[in-house]
Amino acid sequence: MNCIFCGIADGSVKSQLIYEDEDVVAFKDLNPQAPTHLLIIPRKHIARLSEADEKDVLLLGKILLVAQKLARKFDLKDFRLITNNGKGAGQSVDHLHFHLMAGRRFLWPAG
Ligand code: AMP
């Protein structure tokens, strides 16, 4: 399997790493869409949220808490946390990731 985000997680692909622990990695998005745009991923390869299952419950919760920790660290009061699930929703990398974005106004509903 050739997965760019698995490569970032294991260090074989360069990234601007922001956070890592035994389960979760966060790094700067290569093509930022907001002044702060980080990606938070599980080290475990899960292609998208719809492919996670009950075994991943702690991991999914941990990702949310890492997002909270990073928002605090960077003093982000208003931020958006999103995951695109499937091509039709805008997913371009098949490894579960959450976009943590801040620093501009966001429209709702999301485009
Ligand atoms: P999505 O379209 O939701 O799948 O988001 C994938 C994101 O990954 C996009 O915002 C890309 O800019 C970003 N991306 C792709 N390759 C890399 C990389 N090597 N390092 C950092 N971000 C990346």
Short mmCIF file of C-alpha atoms and ligand atoms in Angstrom, two decimals:
data_model
loop_
_atom_site.label_atom_id
_atom_site.label_comp_id
_atom_site.label_asym_id
_atom_site.label_seq_id
_atom_site.Cartn_x
_atom_site.Cartn_y
_atom_site.Cartn_z
CA MET A 1 0.00 0.00 0.00
CA ASN A 2 1.38 3.38 -0.97
CA CYS A 3 -0.16 5.91 1.40
CA ILE A 4 1.37 9.36 1.72
CA PHE A 5 -0.07 9.95 5.19
CA CYS A 6 1.25 6.59 6.44
CA GLY A 7 4.61 7.85 5.14
CA ILE A 8 4.23 11.07 7.13
CA ALA A 9 3.23 9.08 10.22
CA ASP A 10 6.28 6.79 10.00
CA GLY A 11 8.65 9.64 9.10
CA SER A 12 9.57 8.40 5.62
CA VAL A 13 7.77 11.37 4.00
CA LYS A 14 8.75 14.87 5.11
CA SER A 15 6.17 17.11 6.69
CA GLN A 16 5.94 20.09 8.99
CA LEU A 17 5.13 18.07 12.07
CA ILE A 18 3.20 19.86 14.79
CA TYR A 19 2.30 17.06 17.17
CA GLU A 20 2.80 13.33 17.60
CA ASP A 21 2.08 10.65 20.12
CA GLU A 22 1.84 6.88 19.88
CA ASP A 23 -1.51 7.01 18.08
CA VAL A 24 -1.95 10.40 16.44
CA VAL A 25 0.11 12.78 14.28
CA ALA A 26 -0.61 16.38 13.26
CA PHE A 27 1.17 18.39 10.59
CA LYS A 28 0.70 21.48 8.46
CA ASP A 29 -1.36 21.14 5.30
CA LEU A 30 0.80 21.52 2.18
CA ASN A 31 -1.81 23.73 0.52
CA PRO A 32 -3.35 25.73 3.38
CA GLN A 33 -6.87 27.06 2.96
CA ALA A 34 -6.75 29.22 6.10
CA PRO A 35 -4.03 30.99 8.09
CA THR A 36 -3.97 27.94 10.38
CA HIS A 37 -4.57 24.68 8.55
CA LEU A 38 -3.41 21.49 10.23
CA LEU A 39 -4.17 17.88 9.46
CA ILE A 40 -4.71 15.42 12.31
CA ILE A 41 -4.40 11.75 11.46
CA PRO A 42 -4.33 8.38 13.21
CA ARG A 43 -1.09 6.45 12.70
CA LYS A 44 -3.30 3.45 11.94
CA HIS A 45 -4.36 3.35 8.30
CA ILE A 46 -8.11 3.87 8.14
CA ALA A 47 -9.15 5.02 4.68
CA ARG A 48 -12.03 7.22 5.84
CA LEU A 49 -14.38 7.71 8.76
CA SER A 50 -16.94 5.32 7.28
CA GLU A 51 -14.32 2.54 7.51
CA ALA A 52 -13.67 2.99 11.22
CA ASP A 53 -15.40 0.60 13.60
CA GLU A 54 -16.00 -0.08 17.29
CA LYS A 55 -12.33 -0.99 17.79
CA ASP A 56 -11.45 2.59 16.89
CA VAL A 57 -13.62 4.31 19.46
CA LEU A 58 -10.74 5.41 21.72
CA LEU A 59 -8.64 6.45 18.75
CA LEU A 60 -11.42 8.63 17.33
CA GLY A 61 -11.98 10.25 20.70
CA LYS A 62 -8.27 10.87 21.07
CA ILE A 63 -8.17 12.67 17.72
CA LEU A 64 -10.84 15.08 18.96
CA LEU A 65 -8.87 15.73 22.13
CA VAL A 66 -5.68 16.32 20.13
CA ALA A 67 -7.63 18.88 18.09
CA GLN A 68 -8.70 20.56 21.31
CA LYS A 69 -5.14 20.50 22.64
CA LEU A 70 -3.79 22.08 19.44
CA ALA A 71 -6.54 24.71 19.42
CA ARG A 72 -5.52 25.63 22.98
CA LYS A 73 -1.83 25.58 22.15
CA PHE A 74 -2.29 27.96 19.23
CA ASP A 75 -4.90 30.02 21.07
CA LEU A 76 -7.59 29.32 18.47
CA LYS A 77 -10.91 30.46 19.87
CA ASP A 78 -12.94 29.90 16.71
CA PHE A 79 -11.93 27.00 14.54
CA ARG A 80 -13.37 24.44 12.18
CA LEU A 81 -12.67 20.71 12.39
CA ILE A 82 -13.81 18.69 9.39
CA THR A 83 -13.27 15.40 7.64
CA ASN A 84 -14.17 14.80 4.01
CA ASN A 85 -15.54 11.27 3.62
CA GLY A 86 -15.34 10.05 0.02
CA LYS A 87 -14.48 11.69 -3.30
CA GLY A 88 -17.88 13.34 -3.63
CA ALA A 89 -17.30 15.11 -0.33
CA GLY A 90 -13.87 16.32 -1.42
CA GLN A 91 -11.62 13.58 -0.02
CA SER A 92 -8.40 13.40 -2.03
CA VAL A 93 -6.15 11.37 0.32
CA ASP A 94 -7.41 7.96 1.35
CA HIS A 95 -6.18 8.03 4.96
CA LEU A 96 -8.54 9.39 7.60
CA HIS A 97 -7.68 12.98 8.42
CA PHE A 98 -9.31 15.91 10.14
CA HIS A 99 -8.68 19.44 8.95
CA LEU A 100 -8.19 21.89 11.83
CA MET A 101 -8.63 25.34 10.33
CA ALA A 102 -8.70 28.81 11.83
CA GLY A 103 -7.80 32.43 11.27
CA ARG A 104 -10.49 33.51 8.82
CA ARG A 105 -14.26 33.59 8.59
CA PHE A 106 -15.90 30.38 7.45
CA LEU A 107 -19.15 30.13 5.56
CA TRP A 108 -22.01 27.91 6.62
CA PRO A 109 -23.18 25.66 5.15
CA ALA A 110 -19.71 24.57 4.05
CA GLY A 111 -19.32 24.76 0.27
P1 AMP B 1 -8.86 16.01 1.58
O1 AMP B 1 -9.07 16.72 0.26
O2 AMP B 1 -9.90 16.24 2.60
O3 AMP B 1 -8.56 14.54 1.35
O4 AMP B 1 -7.55 16.65 2.19
C1 AMP B 1 -6.27 16.25 1.84
C2 AMP B 1 -5.35 17.36 2.24
O5 AMP B 1 -4.05 16.85 2.30
C3 AMP B 1 -5.33 18.54 1.28
O6 AMP B 1 -5.72 19.72 1.99
C4 AMP B 1 -3.89 18.59 0.80
O7 AMP B 1 -3.41 19.92 0.65
C5 AMP B 1 -3.16 17.86 1.90
N1 AMP B 1 -1.93 17.18 1.55
C6 AMP B 1 -1.73 16.31 0.53
N2 AMP B 1 -0.46 15.84 0.55
C7 AMP B 1 0.14 16.42 1.61
C8 AMP B 1 1.45 16.34 2.19
N3 AMP B 1 2.39 15.58 1.64
N4 AMP B 1 1.71 17.09 3.27
C9 AMP B 1 0.76 17.89 3.82
N5 AMP B 1 -0.49 17.99 3.34
C10 AMP B 1 -0.80 17.28 2.26
#
